[in-house]
Amino acid sequence: MQDFEASCATRSTRIASLYGVGSVAEAAALAAAGPGGTLVQPRIATARVTCALARSSS
């Protein structure tokens, strides 16, 4: 997931120190979107869930 660090729109210093990326949700969404994927919705966090949305290039 560290390959997607530069594409993350948000950053948590706590998450970065634990996992090496500023936003696990954003990095995971970009990884799932595949090569050329773009972040559609940056990280949204509540007390119980965190999510982000990415779109594939195809």
PDB file of N, CA and C in Angstrom:
ATOM      1  N   MET A   1       0.804  -1.195   0.000  1.00  0.00           N
ATOM      2  CA  MET A   1       0.000   0.000   0.000  1.00  0.00           C
ATOM      3  C   MET A   1       0.850   1.263   0.000  1.00  0.00           C
ATOM      4  N   GLN A   2       2.084   1.154   0.358  1.00  0.00           N
ATOM      5  CA  GLN A   2       2.939   2.335   0.381  1.00  0.00           C
ATOM      6  C   GLN A   2       3.116   2.932  -1.011  1.00  0.00           C
ATOM      7  N   ASP A   3       2.863   2.150  -2.066  1.00  0.00           N
ATOM      8  CA  ASP A   3       2.953   2.666  -3.428  1.00  0.00           C
ATOM      9  C   ASP A   3       1.915   3.754  -3.679  1.00  0.00           C
ATOM     10  N   PHE A   4       0.865   3.805  -2.871  1.00  0.00           N
ATOM     11  CA  PHE A   4      -0.224   4.744  -3.071  1.00  0.00           C
ATOM     12  C   PHE A   4      -0.152   5.958  -2.148  1.00  0.00           C
ATOM     13  N   GLU A   5       0.891   6.056  -1.367  1.00  0.00           N
ATOM     14  CA  GLU A   5       1.030   7.154  -0.399  1.00  0.00           C
ATOM     15  C   GLU A   5       0.901   8.524  -1.059  1.00  0.00           C
ATOM     16  N   ALA A   6       1.535   8.721  -2.199  1.00  0.00           N
ATOM     17  CA  ALA A   6       1.507  10.029  -2.866  1.00  0.00           C
ATOM     18  C   ALA A   6       0.120  10.390  -3.374  1.00  0.00           C
ATOM     19  N   SER A   7      -0.728   9.396  -3.613  1.00  0.00           N
ATOM     20  CA  SER A   7      -2.070   9.652  -4.133  1.00  0.00           C
ATOM     21  C   SER A   7      -3.116   9.860  -3.045  1.00  0.00           C
ATOM     22  N   CYS A   8      -2.738   9.656  -1.805  1.00  0.00           N
ATOM     23  CA  CYS A   8      -3.678   9.836  -0.695  1.00  0.00           C
ATOM     24  C   CYS A   8      -3.934  11.327  -0.476  1.00  0.00           C
ATOM     25  N   ALA A   9      -5.205  11.682  -0.310  1.00  0.00           N
ATOM     26  CA  ALA A   9      -5.582  13.089  -0.128  1.00  0.00           C
ATOM     27  C   ALA A   9      -5.491  13.532   1.327  1.00  0.00           C
ATOM     28  N   THR A  10      -5.624  12.594   2.245  1.00  0.00           N
ATOM     29  CA  THR A  10      -5.575  12.933   3.665  1.00  0.00           C
ATOM     30  C   THR A  10      -4.438  12.176   4.334  1.00  0.00           C
ATOM     31  N   ARG A  11      -4.091  12.600   5.538  1.00  0.00           N
ATOM     32  CA  ARG A  11      -2.973  11.966   6.241  1.00  0.00           C
ATOM     33  C   ARG A  11      -3.222  11.987   7.741  1.00  0.00           C
ATOM     34  N   SER A  12      -3.072  10.830   8.343  1.00  0.00           N
ATOM     35  CA  SER A  12      -3.130  10.693   9.794  1.00  0.00           C
ATOM     36  C   SER A  12      -1.738  10.304  10.274  1.00  0.00           C
ATOM     37  N   THR A  13      -1.142  11.103  11.132  1.00  0.00           N
ATOM     38  CA  THR A  13       0.204  10.769  11.599  1.00  0.00           C
ATOM     39  C   THR A  13       0.214   9.470  12.397  1.00  0.00           C
ATOM     40  N   ARG A  14      -0.859   9.182  13.119  1.00  0.00           N
ATOM     41  CA  ARG A  14      -0.931   7.929  13.870  1.00  0.00           C
ATOM     42  C   ARG A  14      -0.967   6.726  12.924  1.00  0.00           C
ATOM     43  N   ILE A  15      -1.784   6.801  11.895  1.00  0.00           N
ATOM     44  CA  ILE A  15      -1.887   5.710  10.929  1.00  0.00           C
ATOM     45  C   ILE A  15      -0.591   5.580  10.133  1.00  0.00           C
ATOM     46  N   ALA A  16       0.006   6.704   9.776  1.00  0.00           N
ATOM     47  CA  ALA A  16       1.270   6.668   9.043  1.00  0.00           C
ATOM     48  C   ALA A  16       2.357   5.980   9.855  1.00  0.00           C
ATOM     49  N   SER A  17       2.406   6.232  11.146  1.00  0.00           N
ATOM     50  CA  SER A  17       3.434   5.591  11.972  1.00  0.00           C
ATOM     51  C   SER A  17       3.172   4.096  12.150  1.00  0.00           C
ATOM     52  N   LEU A  18       1.905   3.703  12.118  1.00  0.00           N
ATOM     53  CA  LEU A  18       1.559   2.282  12.271  1.00  0.00           C
ATOM     54  C   LEU A  18       1.669   1.494  10.966  1.00  0.00           C
ATOM     55  N   TYR A  19       1.222   2.095   9.857  1.00  0.00           N
ATOM     56  CA  TYR A  19       1.083   1.341   8.611  1.00  0.00           C
ATOM     57  C   TYR A  19       1.899   1.870   7.440  1.00  0.00           C
ATOM     58  N   GLY A  20       2.518   3.016   7.590  1.00  0.00           N
ATOM     59  CA  GLY A  20       3.370   3.545   6.532  1.00  0.00           C
ATOM     60  C   GLY A  20       2.635   4.290   5.433  1.00  0.00           C
ATOM     61  N   VAL A  21       1.345   4.513   5.596  1.00  0.00           N
ATOM     62  CA  VAL A  21       0.564   5.319   4.651  1.00  0.00           C
ATOM     63  C   VAL A  21      -0.282   6.299   5.448  1.00  0.00           C
ATOM     64  N   GLY A  22      -0.591   7.427   4.857  1.00  0.00           N
ATOM     65  CA  GLY A  22      -1.366   8.442   5.558  1.00  0.00           C
ATOM     66  C   GLY A  22      -2.810   8.057   5.772  1.00  0.00           C
ATOM     67  N   SER A  23      -3.353   7.238   4.854  1.00  0.00           N
ATOM     68  CA  SER A  23      -4.737   6.796   4.963  1.00  0.00           C
ATOM     69  C   SER A  23      -4.852   5.380   4.423  1.00  0.00           C
ATOM     70  N   VAL A  24      -5.103   4.424   5.291  1.00  0.00           N
ATOM     71  CA  VAL A  24      -5.265   3.038   4.871  1.00  0.00           C
ATOM     72  C   VAL A  24      -6.483   2.919   3.952  1.00  0.00           C
ATOM     73  N   ALA A  25      -7.572   3.612   4.276  1.00  0.00           N
ATOM     74  CA  ALA A  25      -8.791   3.529   3.465  1.00  0.00           C
ATOM     75  C   ALA A  25      -8.537   4.025   2.040  1.00  0.00           C
ATOM     76  N   GLU A  26      -7.864   5.139   1.899  1.00  0.00           N
ATOM     77  CA  GLU A  26      -7.579   5.683   0.575  1.00  0.00           C
ATOM     78  C   GLU A  26      -6.607   4.799  -0.189  1.00  0.00           C
ATOM     79  N   ALA A  27      -5.560   4.338   0.467  1.00  0.00           N
ATOM     80  CA  ALA A  27      -4.595   3.459  -0.191  1.00  0.00           C
ATOM     81  C   ALA A  27      -5.254   2.157  -0.634  1.00  0.00           C
ATOM     82  N   ALA A  28      -6.124   1.597   0.196  1.00  0.00           N
ATOM     83  CA  ALA A  28      -6.814   0.357  -0.158  1.00  0.00           C
ATOM     84  C   ALA A  28      -7.778   0.581  -1.325  1.00  0.00           C
ATOM     85  N   ALA A  29      -8.484   1.689  -1.327  1.00  0.00           N
ATOM     86  CA  ALA A  29      -9.404   1.995  -2.430  1.00  0.00           C
ATOM     87  C   ALA A  29      -8.633   2.147  -3.737  1.00  0.00           C
ATOM     88  N   LEU A  30      -7.506   2.830  -3.707  1.00  0.00           N
ATOM     89  CA  LEU A  30      -6.686   3.002  -4.901  1.00  0.00           C
ATOM     90  C   LEU A  30      -6.095   1.677  -5.372  1.00  0.00           C
ATOM     91  N   ALA A  31      -5.682   0.844  -4.439  1.00  0.00           N
ATOM     92  CA  ALA A  31      -5.137  -0.473  -4.798  1.00  0.00           C
ATOM     93  C   ALA A  31      -6.219  -1.322  -5.462  1.00  0.00           C
ATOM     94  N   ALA A  32      -7.428  -1.284  -4.936  1.00  0.00           N
ATOM     95  CA  ALA A  32      -8.535  -2.064  -5.503  1.00  0.00           C
ATOM     96  C   ALA A  32      -8.938  -1.541  -6.881  1.00  0.00           C
ATOM     97  N   ALA A  33      -8.790  -0.235  -7.114  1.00  0.00           N
ATOM     98  CA  ALA A  33      -9.144   0.348  -8.408  1.00  0.00           C
ATOM     99  C   ALA A  33      -8.165  -0.063  -9.500  1.00  0.00           C
ATOM    100  N   GLY A  34      -6.978  -0.446  -9.114  1.00  0.00           N
ATOM    101  CA  GLY A  34      -5.984  -0.903 -10.079  1.00  0.00           C
ATOM    102  C   GLY A  34      -5.165   0.230 -10.670  1.00  0.00           C
ATOM    103  N   PRO A  35      -4.284  -0.133 -11.614  1.00  0.00           N
ATOM    104  CA  PRO A  35      -3.407   0.864 -12.233  1.00  0.00           C
ATOM    105  C   PRO A  35      -4.219   1.999 -12.863  1.00  0.00           C
ATOM    106  N   GLY A  36      -3.806   3.213 -12.603  1.00  0.00           N
ATOM    107  CA  GLY A  36      -4.487   4.375 -13.150  1.00  0.00           C
ATOM    108  C   GLY A  36      -5.741   4.779 -12.398  1.00  0.00           C
ATOM    109  N   GLY A  37      -6.037   4.087 -11.291  1.00  0.00           N
ATOM    110  CA  GLY A  37      -7.224   4.427 -10.502  1.00  0.00           C
ATOM    111  C   GLY A  37      -7.098   5.812  -9.894  1.00  0.00           C
ATOM    112  N   THR A  38      -8.235   6.459  -9.684  1.00  0.00           N
ATOM    113  CA  THR A  38      -8.235   7.795  -9.098  1.00  0.00           C
ATOM    114  C   THR A  38      -9.157   7.837  -7.886  1.00  0.00           C
ATOM    115  N   LEU A  39      -8.791   8.625  -6.942  1.00  0.00           N
ATOM    116  CA  LEU A  39      -9.571   8.788  -5.728  1.00  0.00           C
ATOM    117  C   LEU A  39     -10.791   9.659  -6.032  1.00  0.00           C
ATOM    118  N   VAL A  40     -11.975   9.149  -5.748  1.00  0.00           N
ATOM    119  CA  VAL A  40     -13.224   9.861  -6.006  1.00  0.00           C
ATOM    120  C   VAL A  40     -13.693  10.570  -4.738  1.00  0.00           C
ATOM    121  N   GLN A  41     -13.606   9.887  -3.624  1.00  0.00           N
ATOM    122  CA  GLN A  41     -14.026  10.431  -2.333  1.00  0.00           C
ATOM    123  C   GLN A  41     -12.930  10.170  -1.309  1.00  0.00           C
ATOM    124  N   PRO A  42     -12.279  11.216  -0.807  1.00  0.00           N
ATOM    125  CA  PRO A  42     -11.280  11.013   0.234  1.00  0.00           C
ATOM    126  C   PRO A  42     -11.891  10.351   1.472  1.00  0.00           C
ATOM    127  N   ARG A  43     -11.046   9.993   2.347  1.00  0.00           N
ATOM    128  CA  ARG A  43     -11.423   9.288   3.583  1.00  0.00           C
ATOM    129  C   ARG A  43     -12.557   9.994   4.319  1.00  0.00           C
ATOM    130  N   ILE A  44     -13.544   9.197   4.696  1.00  0.00           N
ATOM    131  CA  ILE A  44     -14.631   9.637   5.571  1.00  0.00           C
ATOM    132  C   ILE A  44     -14.539   8.753   6.804  1.00  0.00           C
ATOM    133  N   ALA A  45     -14.488   9.342   7.977  1.00  0.00           N
ATOM    134  CA  ALA A  45     -14.341   8.550   9.196  1.00  0.00           C
ATOM    135  C   ALA A  45     -15.434   8.886  10.201  1.00  0.00           C
ATOM    136  N   THR A  46     -15.968   7.835  10.816  1.00  0.00           N
ATOM    137  CA  THR A  46     -16.883   7.988  11.938  1.00  0.00           C
ATOM    138  C   THR A  46     -16.260   7.234  13.105  1.00  0.00           C
ATOM    139  N   ALA A  47     -16.962   7.152  14.184  1.00  0.00           N
ATOM    140  CA  ALA A  47     -16.430   6.438  15.348  1.00  0.00           C
ATOM    141  C   ALA A  47     -16.270   4.943  15.082  1.00  0.00           C
ATOM    142  N   ARG A  48     -17.021   4.399  14.129  1.00  0.00           N
ATOM    143  CA  ARG A  48     -17.010   2.957  13.911  1.00  0.00           C
ATOM    144  C   ARG A  48     -16.484   2.491  12.570  1.00  0.00           C
ATOM    145  N   VAL A  49     -16.399   3.381  11.593  1.00  0.00           N
ATOM    146  CA  VAL A  49     -15.990   2.959  10.251  1.00  0.00           C
ATOM    147  C   VAL A  49     -15.263   4.083   9.535  1.00  0.00           C
ATOM    148  N   THR A  50     -14.349   3.698   8.663  1.00  0.00           N
ATOM    149  CA  THR A  50     -13.635   4.643   7.802  1.00  0.00           C
ATOM    150  C   THR A  50     -13.684   4.088   6.387  1.00  0.00           C
ATOM    151  N   CYS A  51     -13.969   4.943   5.415  1.00  0.00           N
ATOM    152  CA  CYS A  51     -14.014   4.465   4.039  1.00  0.00           C
ATOM    153  C   CYS A  51     -13.519   5.550   3.087  1.00  0.00           C
ATOM    154  N   ALA A  52     -13.180   5.124   1.876  1.00  0.00           N
ATOM    155  CA  ALA A  52     -12.798   6.013   0.788  1.00  0.00           C
ATOM    156  C   ALA A  52     -13.210   5.314  -0.503  1.00  0.00           C
ATOM    157  N   LEU A  53     -13.435   6.089  -1.563  1.00  0.00           N
ATOM    158  CA  LEU A  53     -13.851   5.531  -2.843  1.00  0.00           C
ATOM    159  C   LEU A  53     -12.872   5.916  -3.939  1.00  0.00           C
ATOM    160  N   ALA A  54     -12.578   4.938  -4.800  1.00  0.00           N
ATOM    161  CA  ALA A  54     -11.715   5.193  -5.944  1.00  0.00           C
ATOM    162  C   ALA A  54     -12.366   4.584  -7.181  1.00  0.00           C
ATOM    163  N   ARG A  55     -12.011   5.124  -8.343  1.00  0.00           N
ATOM    164  CA  ARG A  55     -12.553   4.671  -9.616  1.00  0.00           C
ATOM    165  C   ARG A  55     -11.424   4.093 -10.460  1.00  0.00           C
ATOM    166  N   SER A  56     -11.711   2.983 -11.145  1.00  0.00           N
ATOM    167  CA  SER A  56     -10.705   2.412 -12.044  1.00  0.00           C
ATOM    168  C   SER A  56     -10.658   3.232 -13.317  1.00  0.00           C
ATOM    169  N   SER A  57      -9.573   3.086 -14.049  1.00  0.00           N
ATOM    170  CA  SER A  57      -9.398   3.870 -15.269  1.00  0.00           C
ATOM    171  C   SER A  57     -10.177   3.294 -16.439  1.00  0.00           C
ATOM    172  N   SER A  58     -10.657   2.070 -16.326  1.00  0.00           N
ATOM    173  CA  SER A  58     -11.398   1.475 -17.450  1.00  0.00           C
ATOM    174  C   SER A  58     -12.884   1.406 -17.205  1.00  0.00           C
TER     175      SER A  58
END
